[in-house]
Amino acid sequence: MSDTINTDIEPLITVIVPVYNVIEYLPRCVHSIMEQTYKNLEIILVDDGSTDGTGILCDELGNEDSRIKVLHKENGGSSSARNLGLLYASGEYIGFIDSDDYADSDMYSLLYEGITAYNVKIAQIGRDEIASDGSRLPNICEPPVSPVCIDSEAFMRELLMHRGDCSFCTKLTHRSLLCENREPFPIGRLNEDFALLVRLLPKTEGLVSLPKQAYHVFYRIGSNSRKADRDSFSEVFGDCVDNADMAAEIVKENYPALEDEAFRFGVFQRIEYLLHIPVCLMTGDNVQYREIVAWMRCNLLKSMGNRYLTIKNKCYHIILAAAPRTARRLHRKIRALK
């Protein structure tokens, strides 16, 4: 699908780990990378201004393995840490692991084998979700039963239908796709993987998806989008709406056959925003809230005719467009009963 890849020499893979206040979980993460069966690795730990001693732990881990490079910076978020890691990355291929997650020892061997076997620039592998008590959560993304090549338009459709995996942590990506811009991951934003991936898809012919669930997502309460307080409102919901609009523009330019799916995605992300925002933030001076409600009202009829929105989606759209504050209060009461 892409230019021929030279497989005579095992290429260097750089694994970038953004790190912030995860002193309890970082050793498991880093050791899972050190123990990979694919040995030609460069491991970059980017300490993003940790305040709990994690920065010192990064240096101690760096002394355990000559392949580890440690960078320290002021706190700026996961995207800024990843972008700094990319500036120092030497690998032909790039992987990412979040510092509270971990990987099976054969993950990068399998990913690289997928890239060479299917002649692509991106390979992804399955993941599972682990709760803080160690129990396994339902799959967010279902892995295929066997390796499958997916072209860029088909993968965009999977993302828009909430079936595709946008995480770069489950992927191995050729550096040419990531290192052409100084700041590929958007600074100060959440849902940053989706934002970058939908921009990259038109630049590649597609990817190979592998079946094994070799990446393990650990749901640690207190991380960016994993909040314990039901009344908290993560910025991720607003960023997801912005990313839906960006995806719609990319679809319009590159994949016009997916415009119905892109519209469905935009409606869904706005419903999620309105079902999570606290009533106290549903005010006239909240610009994003006001714009989202106006969009919902303006696009109500179009939503009713969309073949990809469920009856439940359409009912939520009607109620939230007509009386968002009342709907939000009712939804909050229903959640309280669970």
PDB file of C-alpha atoms in Angstrom, residues 7 56 83 95 97 130 162-163 229 296:
ATOM      1  CA  THR A   7      13.520  -5.122   5.998  1.00  0.00           C
ATOM      2  CA  ILE A  56      13.583  11.435  40.015  1.00  0.00           C
ATOM      3  CA  ASN A  83       5.796  16.675  20.847  1.00  0.00           C
ATOM      4  CA  GLY A  95       5.196   4.334  19.318  1.00  0.00           C
ATOM      5  CA  ILE A  97       2.636   4.419  25.741  1.00  0.00           C
ATOM      6  CA  ILE A 130      -8.441  -2.501  33.138  1.00  0.00           C
ATOM      7  CA  HIS A 162     -17.330   5.120  17.099  1.00  0.00           C
ATOM      8  CA  ARG A 163     -15.938   1.720  16.180  1.00  0.00           C
ATOM      9  CA  ASP A 229     -16.815  13.154  40.646  1.00  0.00           C
ATOM     10  CA  MET A 296     -28.529  21.501  17.619  1.00  0.00           C
TER      11      MET A 296
END
